[in-house]
Coordinates of C-alpha atoms in Angstrom, one line a residue:
M10 CA 29.0 -2.7 6.4
S11 CA 30.8 -1.4 3.3
Q12 CA 33.2 -2.3 0.6
L13 CA 35.8 -0.1 -1.1
T14 CA 38.1 -1.8 -3.6
S15 CA 40.6 0.4 -5.5
V16 CA 42.7 -0.3 -8.6
S17 CA 45.8 2.3 -8.9
S18 CA 16.2 10.0 -37.2
C19 CA 14.1 13.2 -37.2
K20 CA 10.4 12.9 -37.8
D21 CA 9.5 16.6 -37.9
A22 CA 10.6 18.8 -40.9
C23 CA 11.7 21.8 -38.8
S24 CA 15.1 23.6 -39.1
S25 CA 17.6 23.3 -36.3
G26 CA 17.6 27.1 -36.0
A27 CA 13.8 27.3 -35.4
R28 CA 14.1 24.5 -32.9
S29 CA 16.9 26.2 -31.1
T30 CA 14.9 29.4 -30.8
Q31 CA 11.9 27.5 -29.4
A32 CA 14.2 25.7 -27.0
L33 CA 15.7 29.0 -25.8
G34 CA 12.3 30.5 -25.2
K35 CA 11.1 27.5 -23.2
S36 CA 14.4 27.5 -21.2
I37 CA 13.8 31.1 -20.2
W38 CA 10.2 30.4 -19.2
S39 CA 11.3 27.3 -17.2
M40 CA 14.0 29.3 -15.5
A41 CA 11.5 32.0 -14.5
L42 CA 9.3 29.3 -12.9
F43 CA 12.5 27.9 -11.3
L44 CA 13.2 31.2 -9.6
L45 CA 9.6 31.5 -8.4
A46 CA 9.8 28.1 -6.8
A47 CA 12.6 29.3 -4.5
Q48 CA 10.2 29.9 -1.6
V49 CA 9.2 26.2 -1.5
G50 CA 12.6 24.5 -1.6
L51 CA 15.2 26.3 -3.5
A52 CA 18.1 28.6 -2.3
F53 CA 20.1 31.2 -4.1
A54 CA 23.8 31.3 -4.7
Q55 CA 25.7 34.5 -4.3
D56 CA 25.8 35.2 -8.0
G57 CA 22.0 35.0 -8.1
R58 CA 21.6 31.7 -9.9
P59 CA 19.0 29.3 -8.4
Q60 CA 20.3 26.1 -6.9
P61 CA 18.3 23.2 -5.5
I62 CA 18.6 22.7 -1.8
V63 CA 20.9 19.8 -0.9
E64 CA 18.9 16.7 -0.2
R65 CA 18.8 16.2 3.6
F66 CA 20.1 13.2 5.4
S67 CA 17.2 13.4 7.8
D68 CA 14.7 12.8 4.9
W69 CA 15.5 9.1 5.2
P70 CA 15.5 6.7 8.2
A71 CA 19.1 6.5 9.5
E72 CA 18.8 2.8 9.8
T73 CA 16.8 1.0 7.1
T74 CA 16.8 -2.6 8.3
V75 CA 17.3 -4.7 11.3
T76 CA 19.9 -7.5 11.2
G77 CA 17.8 -10.1 12.9
S78 CA 14.1 -10.6 13.4
I79 CA 11.5 -9.1 15.8
V80 CA 8.4 -10.9 16.8
L81 CA 5.5 -9.1 18.6
A82 CA 2.7 -11.0 20.4
D83 CA 0.3 -9.9 23.0
S84 CA 0.6 -13.2 24.8
L85 CA 2.6 -16.4 24.7
G86 CA -0.6 -18.2 23.7
S87 CA -0.7 -16.1 20.5
L88 CA 2.5 -17.7 19.3
E89 CA 0.5 -20.9 18.7
N90 CA -0.7 -19.1 15.5
L91 CA 2.7 -19.4 14.0
P92 CA 3.0 -22.0 11.2
A93 CA 5.3 -25.0 11.9
S94 CA 7.8 -23.7 9.3
V95 CA 8.2 -20.4 11.2
R96 CA 8.5 -22.1 14.5
D97 CA 11.3 -24.3 13.1
S98 CA 13.2 -21.2 11.9
I99 CA 13.1 -19.7 15.4
G100 CA 15.4 -22.2 16.9
S101 CA 15.3 -24.0 20.3
A102 CA 18.1 -22.1 22.1
A103 CA 16.3 -19.3 23.9
T104 CA 16.6 -17.0 26.9
T105 CA 13.3 -16.1 28.4
I106 CA 13.0 -13.0 30.7
G107 CA 9.7 -12.9 32.4
F108 CA 9.1 -9.4 33.7
G109 CA 5.4 -10.0 33.7
A110 CA 3.3 -13.0 34.5
I111 CA 4.1 -15.9 32.1
E112 CA 1.8 -19.0 32.2
P113 CA 3.4 -21.3 29.6
S114 CA 1.1 -24.1 28.4
E115 CA 2.4 -27.4 27.2
D116 CA 1.9 -26.3 23.6
I117 CA 4.0 -23.2 24.1
Q118 CA 6.8 -25.2 25.7
K119 CA 6.8 -27.3 22.5
L120 CA 7.7 -24.1 20.6
G121 CA 11.1 -24.3 22.1
I122 CA 11.1 -20.7 23.3
L123 CA 11.1 -21.4 27.1
S124 CA 14.0 -22.5 29.1
S125 CA 15.3 -22.8 32.7
D126 CA 16.1 -19.1 32.6
N127 CA 12.4 -18.4 33.2
G128 CA 12.8 -19.1 36.9
Q129 CA 15.7 -16.7 37.5
A130 CA 15.6 -13.1 38.5
P131 CA 15.5 -10.8 35.3
E132 CA 18.5 -8.8 36.4
V133 CA 20.5 -12.0 36.8
I134 CA 19.6 -13.1 33.3
L135 CA 20.3 -9.7 31.7
D136 CA 23.8 -9.5 33.4
S137 CA 24.8 -12.9 32.0
F138 CA 23.0 -12.7 28.6
S139 CA 25.0 -13.7 25.6
P140 CA 23.5 -13.0 22.1
S141 CA 23.2 -15.8 19.6
T142 CA 22.6 -15.9 15.9
N143 CA 20.6 -19.2 16.2
G144 CA 18.9 -18.3 19.4
S145 CA 16.0 -16.2 20.7
L146 CA 15.5 -13.7 23.4
V147 CA 12.0 -13.5 24.8
L148 CA 11.0 -10.3 26.7
S149 CA 7.6 -9.9 28.4
W150 CA 6.4 -7.0 30.5
P151 CA 5.6 -4.8 32.2
I152 CA 9.3 -4.2 32.6
A153 CA 10.7 -2.7 35.8
P154 CA 11.9 0.8 35.0
E155 CA 15.3 0.2 36.5
L156 CA 15.9 -2.7 34.0
V157 CA 14.6 -1.1 30.8
T158 CA 18.1 0.1 29.7
K159 CA 19.6 -3.4 30.2
A160 CA 16.7 -5.0 28.4
E161 CA 17.1 -2.6 25.5
Q162 CA 20.8 -3.4 25.2
A163 CA 20.2 -7.1 25.3
A164 CA 17.6 -6.8 22.5
R165 CA 19.9 -4.7 20.4
D166 CA 22.8 -7.1 20.9
Q167 CA 20.6 -10.1 20.0
L168 CA 19.4 -8.4 16.8
A169 CA 22.9 -7.3 15.9
A170 CA 24.0 -10.9 16.1
G171 CA 21.3 -11.8 13.6
G172 CA 19.1 -13.5 16.2
V173 CA 15.4 -13.3 17.1
V174 CA 13.8 -11.1 19.8
F175 CA 10.3 -11.7 21.0
F176 CA 8.4 -8.9 22.7
V177 CA 5.4 -10.4 24.5
G178 CA 2.8 -8.3 26.2
R179 CA 0.1 -5.7 25.7
F180 CA 1.4 -2.8 23.6
E181 CA 0.3 0.7 24.5
G182 CA 2.1 3.1 22.2
N183 CA 5.5 1.3 22.4
T184 CA 8.0 2.8 20.1
I185 CA 11.7 3.3 19.2
D186 CA 13.2 6.7 18.6
D187 CA 15.3 6.4 15.5
Q188 CA 17.4 9.5 16.2
S189 CA 18.3 9.0 19.9
K190 CA 18.6 5.2 19.5
I191 CA 16.8 4.9 22.9
A192 CA 14.4 2.0 22.5
R193 CA 10.9 2.0 24.1
F194 CA 10.1 -1.2 22.2
P195 CA 9.4 -2.8 19.9
L196 CA 9.8 -1.6 16.2
P197 CA 11.9 1.3 14.8
G198 CA 9.9 4.3 13.8
S199 CA 6.6 2.8 14.9
V200 CA 3.9 3.3 17.5
V201 CA 2.4 -0.1 18.5
F202 CA -1.0 -0.8 20.1
S203 CA -2.7 -4.1 20.9
G204 CA -6.4 -4.8 20.6
I205 CA -6.9 -3.1 17.3
E206 CA -9.4 -5.0 15.2
N207 CA -9.7 -4.8 11.4
G208 CA -12.7 -3.6 9.3
D209 CA -16.3 -3.4 10.4
K210 CA -16.1 -6.1 13.1
A211 CA -14.7 -3.7 15.7
S212 CA -16.7 -3.1 18.8
P213 CA -17.2 0.4 20.3
E214 CA -14.2 -0.3 22.6
E215 CA -12.1 -1.5 19.7
S216 CA -13.1 1.6 17.7
A217 CA -12.0 3.8 20.6
A218 CA -8.7 1.9 20.6
R219 CA -8.2 2.5 16.9
D220 CA -8.9 6.2 17.4
K221 CA -6.2 6.2 20.1
L222 CA -3.8 4.6 17.7
R223 CA -4.5 7.4 15.1
K224 CA -4.1 10.1 17.7
S225 CA -0.8 8.6 18.9
T226 CA 0.5 8.4 15.4
L227 CA -0.4 12.0 14.7
A228 CA 1.3 13.0 18.0
R229 CA 4.5 11.4 16.8
P230 CA 5.6 12.9 13.5
R231 CA 7.7 10.6 11.3
H232 CA 6.2 7.5 12.9
V233 CA 4.0 4.6 11.6
G234 CA 1.0 3.4 13.6
L235 CA 0.7 -0.4 14.0
G236 CA -2.3 -2.0 15.6
L237 CA -2.3 -5.7 16.4
G238 CA -5.6 -7.6 16.5
E239 CA -6.3 -10.1 19.3
N240 CA -4.0 -13.1 19.2
T241 CA -2.1 -11.6 16.2
V242 CA 1.6 -12.2 15.9
L243 CA 3.6 -9.6 13.9
I244 CA 7.1 -10.5 12.5
L245 CA 9.7 -8.1 11.2
S246 CA 12.6 -9.8 9.4
G247 CA 15.2 -7.4 8.1
R248 CA 12.7 -4.8 6.8
K249 CA 9.8 -7.0 5.6
M250 CA 6.8 -7.4 7.9
M251 CA 4.0 -10.0 7.9
C252 CA 1.4 -11.2 10.5
F253 CA -0.2 -14.4 11.6
G254 CA -3.7 -14.7 13.2
E255 CA -7.2 -14.2 11.9
A256 CA -7.5 -10.6 13.3
G257 CA -4.6 -9.3 11.3
A258 CA -3.0 -5.9 11.8
T259 CA -3.8 -2.3 11.1
I260 CA -1.4 0.2 9.6
V261 CA -1.9 3.9 10.2
L262 CA 0.0 6.7 8.4
P263 CA -0.3 10.5 8.7
P264 CA -2.1 12.1 5.8
A265 CA 0.2 12.9 2.8
E266 CA -1.2 16.5 2.8
T267 CA -2.6 18.6 5.6
P268 CA -6.1 19.9 4.7
V269 CA -6.0 23.6 3.9
G270 CA -7.5 25.9 6.6
R271 CA -7.7 23.4 9.5
K272 CA -5.7 21.2 11.7
T273 CA -5.3 17.5 10.8
K274 CA -7.9 15.2 12.3
T275 CA -7.7 11.6 13.2
E276 CA -10.0 10.7 10.3
D277 CA -7.5 12.3 7.9
C278 CA -5.1 9.4 8.6
L279 CA -4.5 6.8 6.0
T280 CA -5.4 3.3 7.2
E281 CA -4.3 0.1 5.5
Q282 CA -4.7 -3.6 6.5
L283 CA -2.2 -6.4 6.8
V284 CA -3.7 -9.9 6.8
E285 CA -2.4 -13.4 7.2
R286 CA -1.3 -15.2 4.1
T287 CA -3.8 -17.9 3.3
G288 CA -3.0 -19.0 -0.3
R289 CA -0.3 -19.0 -2.9
R290 CA -2.4 -16.8 -5.3
Q291 CA -3.1 -14.1 -2.7
N292 CA -2.0 -10.6 -3.6
I293 CA 1.4 -10.1 -2.0
K294 CA 0.5 -6.5 -1.0
T295 CA -2.2 -7.8 1.4
W296 CA 0.2 -9.9 3.5
L297 CA 3.7 -8.4 3.1
V298 CA 4.8 -4.9 3.7
D299 CA 8.2 -3.1 3.8
L300 CA 8.6 -1.2 7.1
T301 CA 11.2 1.2 5.6
Q302 CA 8.8 2.3 2.9
L303 CA 6.1 2.8 5.5
R304 CA 8.5 4.9 7.6
R305 CA 9.5 6.9 4.5
R306 CA 5.8 7.7 3.9
A307 CA 5.5 8.9 7.5
I308 CA 8.5 11.1 7.1
E309 CA 7.3 12.4 3.7
A310 CA 4.2 13.7 5.4
T311 CA 6.4 16.1 7.4
L312 CA 8.3 17.5 4.4
E313 CA 7.5 20.0 1.7
P314 CA 5.3 18.4 -1.1
F315 CA 7.2 16.4 -3.6
P316 CA 7.3 16.6 -6.5
G317 CA 6.7 20.3 -6.6
P318 CA 4.6 21.9 -9.3
N319 CA 7.5 23.6 -11.0
P320 CA 10.6 21.4 -11.1
A321 CA 13.9 22.9 -12.4
P322 CA 14.2 22.4 -16.1
P323 CA 16.1 19.2 -17.3
I324 CA 19.4 20.7 -18.1
V325 CA 22.8 19.2 -17.3
R326 CA 24.8 22.4 -16.8
S327 CA 28.2 20.7 -16.8
G328 CA 29.4 17.2 -17.5
T329 CA 27.6 14.4 -19.3
L330 CA 25.1 11.7 -18.4
F331 CA 25.0 8.2 -19.9
I332 CA 21.5 6.7 -19.2
V333 CA 21.0 3.1 -20.4
G334 CA 17.8 1.1 -20.5
G335 CA 19.3 -2.2 -19.3
G336 CA 19.8 -5.5 -21.1
G337 CA 23.4 -4.7 -22.2
L338 CA 25.2 -1.6 -23.5
P339 CA 25.0 -0.1 -27.0
K340 CA 28.2 -0.9 -28.9
G341 CA 31.1 1.4 -28.0
L342 CA 29.2 3.2 -25.2
M343 CA 31.5 2.2 -22.3
K344 CA 34.5 3.3 -24.4
D345 CA 32.8 6.7 -25.0
F346 CA 32.0 6.9 -21.2
V347 CA 35.7 6.3 -20.3
T348 CA 36.9 8.7 -23.0
A349 CA 34.6 11.5 -21.6
A350 CA 35.9 10.8 -18.1
G351 CA 39.5 11.3 -19.2
G352 CA 40.6 8.2 -20.9
S353 CA 43.9 7.0 -19.5
E354 CA 43.6 9.7 -16.8
A355 CA 40.1 8.7 -15.8
K356 CA 39.4 8.1 -12.1
L357 CA 36.3 6.0 -12.1
V358 CA 34.0 4.8 -9.3
Y359 CA 31.5 1.8 -9.7
V360 CA 28.5 1.8 -7.4
P361 CA 26.7 -1.6 -7.5
C362 CA 23.0 -1.8 -6.7
R363 CA 22.7 -4.6 -4.2
E364 CA 20.7 -5.4 -1.1
E365 CA 23.5 -7.5 0.3
V366 CA 26.0 -6.0 2.8
E367 CA 28.9 -7.7 1.0
V368 CA 29.3 -7.8 -2.7
P369 CA 32.0 -9.4 -4.9
T370 CA 35.1 -7.2 -5.4
N371 CA 36.0 -8.5 -8.8
S372 CA 33.2 -6.7 -10.6
R373 CA 33.1 -7.1 -14.4
T374 CA 32.8 -3.3 -14.8
I375 CA 36.0 -2.8 -12.7
Q376 CA 37.8 -5.5 -14.7
E377 CA 36.8 -3.8 -18.0
W378 CA 38.0 -0.4 -16.8
K379 CA 41.4 -1.9 -15.8
Q380 CA 41.8 -3.5 -19.2
M381 CA 41.0 -0.1 -20.8
G382 CA 44.0 1.4 -18.9
V383 CA 42.2 4.0 -16.7
A384 CA 44.1 5.7 -13.9
S385 CA 42.0 4.2 -11.1
A386 CA 38.9 2.1 -10.7
T387 CA 37.2 1.9 -7.3
L388 CA 34.2 -0.2 -6.2
L389 CA 32.1 1.7 -3.7
H390 CA 29.3 0.0 -1.7
T391 CA 27.7 0.3 1.7
K392 CA 24.3 -0.4 3.3
D393 CA 25.2 1.9 6.2
R394 CA 23.8 5.5 5.7
I395 CA 25.8 6.8 8.6
Q396 CA 29.0 5.5 7.0
A397 CA 28.0 7.1 3.7
N398 CA 27.5 10.4 5.5
E399 CA 30.3 10.5 8.1
D400 CA 33.2 8.2 7.0
P401 CA 35.8 10.2 4.9
E402 CA 37.7 7.0 4.1
F403 CA 34.6 5.6 2.5
Y404 CA 33.7 8.5 0.2
R405 CA 37.3 9.8 -0.4
P406 CA 37.4 8.2 -3.9
L407 CA 34.6 10.5 -5.0
E408 CA 36.5 13.6 -4.1
D409 CA 38.7 13.5 -7.3
A410 CA 36.7 11.1 -9.4
T411 CA 36.0 12.0 -13.0
G412 CA 33.3 9.4 -13.6
I413 CA 30.7 7.3 -11.8
W414 CA 28.8 4.2 -13.0
F415 CA 25.7 2.9 -11.3
G416 CA 24.9 -0.8 -11.7
G417 CA 21.6 -2.5 -12.3
G418 CA 19.3 -4.0 -9.7
R419 CA 16.5 -2.4 -7.6
Q420 CA 16.9 1.3 -7.5
W421 CA 15.6 1.9 -4.0
N422 CA 18.9 0.4 -2.7
F423 CA 20.7 3.5 -4.0
S424 CA 18.2 5.8 -2.2
D425 CA 18.5 3.9 1.1
S426 CA 22.3 4.0 1.1
Y427 CA 23.1 7.4 -0.3
Y428 CA 20.2 9.9 -0.5
G429 CA 21.0 13.1 1.4
T430 CA 24.5 11.8 2.6
K431 CA 27.9 13.4 2.1
T432 CA 28.5 10.7 -0.5
H433 CA 25.5 11.9 -2.4
Q434 CA 26.8 15.5 -2.4
L435 CA 30.2 14.3 -3.7
M436 CA 28.5 12.3 -6.5
K437 CA 26.8 15.5 -7.7
Q438 CA 30.0 17.4 -7.5
V439 CA 31.6 15.0 -10.0
L440 CA 29.1 16.2 -12.5
E441 CA 29.5 19.8 -11.5
R442 CA 33.3 19.5 -12.2
G443 CA 32.5 18.4 -15.7
G444 CA 32.7 14.7 -15.1
V445 CA 30.5 12.0 -16.3
I446 CA 27.8 9.8 -14.6
G447 CA 26.4 6.7 -16.2
G448 CA 24.2 3.7 -15.3
S449 CA 22.0 1.0 -16.6
S450 CA 18.6 -0.2 -15.6
A451 CA 18.3 0.8 -11.9
G452 CA 21.4 2.9 -12.6
A453 CA 19.3 4.8 -15.2
S454 CA 16.2 5.5 -13.1
I455 CA 18.3 6.7 -10.1
Q456 CA 19.7 9.6 -12.2
G457 CA 16.4 11.5 -12.2
R458 CA 15.3 13.7 -9.4
Y459 CA 12.0 11.8 -9.4
L460 CA 12.6 8.1 -8.8
A461 CA 10.4 5.8 -10.8
R462 CA 9.6 2.2 -10.1
A463 CA 11.1 2.0 -6.6
T464 CA 8.8 -0.2 -4.7
P465 CA 10.8 -2.5 -2.4
I466 CA 8.3 -5.3 -2.7
Q467 CA 8.0 -6.3 -6.4
N468 CA 8.6 -3.6 -9.1
F469 CA 5.3 -3.5 -10.9
D470 CA 4.3 0.0 -9.7
I471 CA 5.9 2.9 -11.4
M472 CA 4.9 5.3 -8.6
A473 CA 6.1 4.2 -5.2
P474 CA 4.8 6.3 -2.2
G475 CA 7.7 7.1 0.1
Y476 CA 10.4 6.5 -2.6
E477 CA 9.4 9.1 -5.2
R478 CA 11.7 11.6 -3.6
G479 CA 14.6 9.1 -3.7
G480 CA 16.2 10.0 -7.0
L481 CA 19.8 11.3 -6.8
G482 CA 18.9 14.2 -9.0
F483 CA 21.5 14.4 -11.6
L484 CA 18.7 15.3 -14.1
T485 CA 15.7 17.3 -12.8
G486 CA 12.2 17.5 -14.2
V487 CA 12.1 13.9 -15.6
A488 CA 11.0 10.4 -14.6
I489 CA 13.1 7.6 -16.2
D490 CA 11.9 4.1 -16.8
Q491 CA 13.9 1.2 -18.4
H492 CA 13.4 -2.2 -20.1
F493 CA 10.6 -0.2 -21.7
T494 CA 8.9 -1.9 -24.6
Q495 CA 10.4 -5.3 -23.7
R496 CA 8.3 -5.3 -20.5
G497 CA 5.3 -3.4 -21.8
R498 CA 5.7 -0.4 -19.5
G499 CA 4.1 2.2 -21.7
P500 CA 0.8 2.4 -19.8
D501 CA 2.8 2.8 -16.6
L502 CA 4.6 5.9 -17.9
E503 CA 1.4 7.3 -19.2
S504 CA -0.1 7.0 -15.8
L505 CA 2.9 8.8 -14.2
V506 CA 2.8 11.8 -16.5
R507 CA -1.0 12.0 -16.1
T508 CA -0.4 12.2 -12.3
Y509 CA 2.6 14.5 -12.5
P510 CA 2.2 16.5 -15.7
Q511 CA 5.1 18.7 -14.6
H512 CA 7.5 15.9 -15.4
L513 CA 8.8 14.6 -18.7
G514 CA 8.5 10.9 -18.9
I515 CA 11.4 9.0 -20.5
G516 CA 11.1 5.3 -21.4
I517 CA 14.3 3.6 -22.6
D518 CA 14.4 0.3 -24.4
E519 CA 17.0 -2.4 -23.6
T520 CA 20.5 -2.1 -25.2
T521 CA 19.6 1.6 -25.8
A522 CA 20.8 4.8 -24.1
I523 CA 20.6 8.5 -24.1
V524 CA 23.7 10.6 -23.7
V525 CA 22.7 13.9 -22.2
K526 CA 24.6 17.2 -22.5
K527 CA 23.0 20.5 -21.5
N528 CA 19.4 20.1 -22.6
L529 CA 20.0 17.6 -25.4
A530 CA 19.6 13.8 -25.2
T531 CA 21.1 11.8 -28.1
V532 CA 19.9 8.3 -28.6
R533 CA 22.3 5.4 -29.0
G534 CA 21.6 1.7 -29.6
R535 CA 19.3 -0.9 -31.1
G536 CA 16.0 0.2 -29.6
D537 CA 14.1 3.4 -29.2
V538 CA 13.5 6.0 -26.5
Y539 CA 10.0 7.3 -25.8
F540 CA 9.5 10.9 -24.5
Y541 CA 6.1 11.5 -22.8
T542 CA 5.1 15.1 -22.5
S543 CA 1.6 13.9 -21.8
P544 CA -0.2 10.5 -21.9
D545 CA -1.2 11.3 -25.5
T546 CA 1.9 13.1 -26.7
I547 CA 4.8 10.8 -27.2
A548 CA 8.0 11.2 -29.3
K549 CA 9.7 8.0 -30.4
V550 CA 13.4 8.6 -31.2
G551 CA 15.8 6.0 -32.6
D552 CA 19.5 5.6 -32.9
G553 CA 21.3 8.9 -33.7
G554 CA 18.2 11.1 -33.0
T555 CA 18.4 14.0 -30.6
Y556 CA 15.6 15.2 -28.3
D557 CA 15.5 18.7 -26.6
L558 CA 14.5 18.0 -23.0
V559 CA 13.4 21.6 -22.4
A560 CA 11.7 22.3 -25.7
E561 CA 10.2 18.8 -25.5
Q562 CA 10.7 18.0 -29.2
E563 CA 13.1 16.1 -31.5
V564 CA 15.8 18.3 -33.1
E565 CA 18.5 18.0 -35.6
P566 CA 21.8 16.8 -34.0
T567 CA 24.4 19.5 -33.6
A568 CA 28.0 19.1 -34.7
E569 CA 29.0 18.3 -31.1
D570 CA 26.4 15.5 -31.0
A571 CA 27.8 14.0 -34.2
D572 CA 31.3 13.8 -32.8

């Protein structure tokens, strides 16, 4: 589940003195607000300085994906709704364990999911079951209590092998407890009910069933409610979920905020619909969802509000940040990064941003560092949060690292792997020791405490419910977007700072970077960097310009910045 490869132009005519005074005043005010915010998520060090609480491992699902695929159906007949292409992908090798009554029709037999195992006693089948990547395990219930543990183990083994598991039957609040790993079927972090109809078509009985789903979701904090309509088939592959059947599925989430002065009611729940895909131009959000993002939204409802009203000021108290807008690095930037990390004595760690479990070990970044003569260059990658939190061999390179570089890709991958883990803590300590942290594209956005543009399905939305908390927090009080003017992302950042005016929005063009020391960000590269203090107040700063992140204004570069 992991890889670790080791190789031994100012626009305002103000003086810099006046700007420094303004910056100092604003820093003092921001620090005062920072201290007041201690009661909602900050702790104090012994010397009295405020420190943000360490991000918690439990803020994220321990397991963010399943290796194989899970299929839910209220009856075998419902499986006839599956398209031929999906049926073909299931495979013909199957083990069918019929705990309940199974009446296979000729059409169902053609699906290739029934075999001679159907006539054997369930305990015999379970004792001899062998998982298969190309096969399927079909479980129907009610399941005899004495066989539940064996059935759970068979399902887990089949998924671990990358195979398919069918759960067939009426679902009445079935769930899996992510913490104890004790399955009660069928989806991780979810409460599942059958007979939940979408929209206004629901009968009084169906409305009552939907209300029961909401109540069950509220009764299980950190869980997502899923209601299947009649004859609906729900498929989870990895972490992506879709359904087949006219009735569709209902998604229920606890409210993001509990109403002041009263208990949460079922009508406060958030309800969304998942429908069958019927055309190529259909909005992808209507027929495909990411279960991990849904689970994160459910967990988020149990935590203190984020972002808070008064984030800590954007100051890098020690060390340096290199934040690049993607599309290549400004000339000489990597050399400056390595120099800041110690030159020939630098101990560097490269963290790729990939969804795959295995990544190439001959990274171009690693090769470049070797050619520059650094002391060590290590590639660090895992999709296993538990390993990132508990495996000293995995995170040992960070313990004496002087620099970290985050690669480009989809930034939610970083959150899923490292947020709140021991690895995350050690990353922050590199900066605290005076080291350097850099990254491009996704590796830029992840450096903020607020994580912008982190939707696992597409990346068009700059605000991603469930993932906004996922930044690694090297720079607080900001939201960072990249590929900025090249992809026309100005309106997105305007929307973000309108929603969260307590944050400074930073949009970075391609082949452009900011180098952040203390509260000053110096621009490098061919493009520009846009600093949004509000939707209507934007500072455009080009190569060589310096912006005070606390005073929120462009300033004259200092002698240190000019070096």
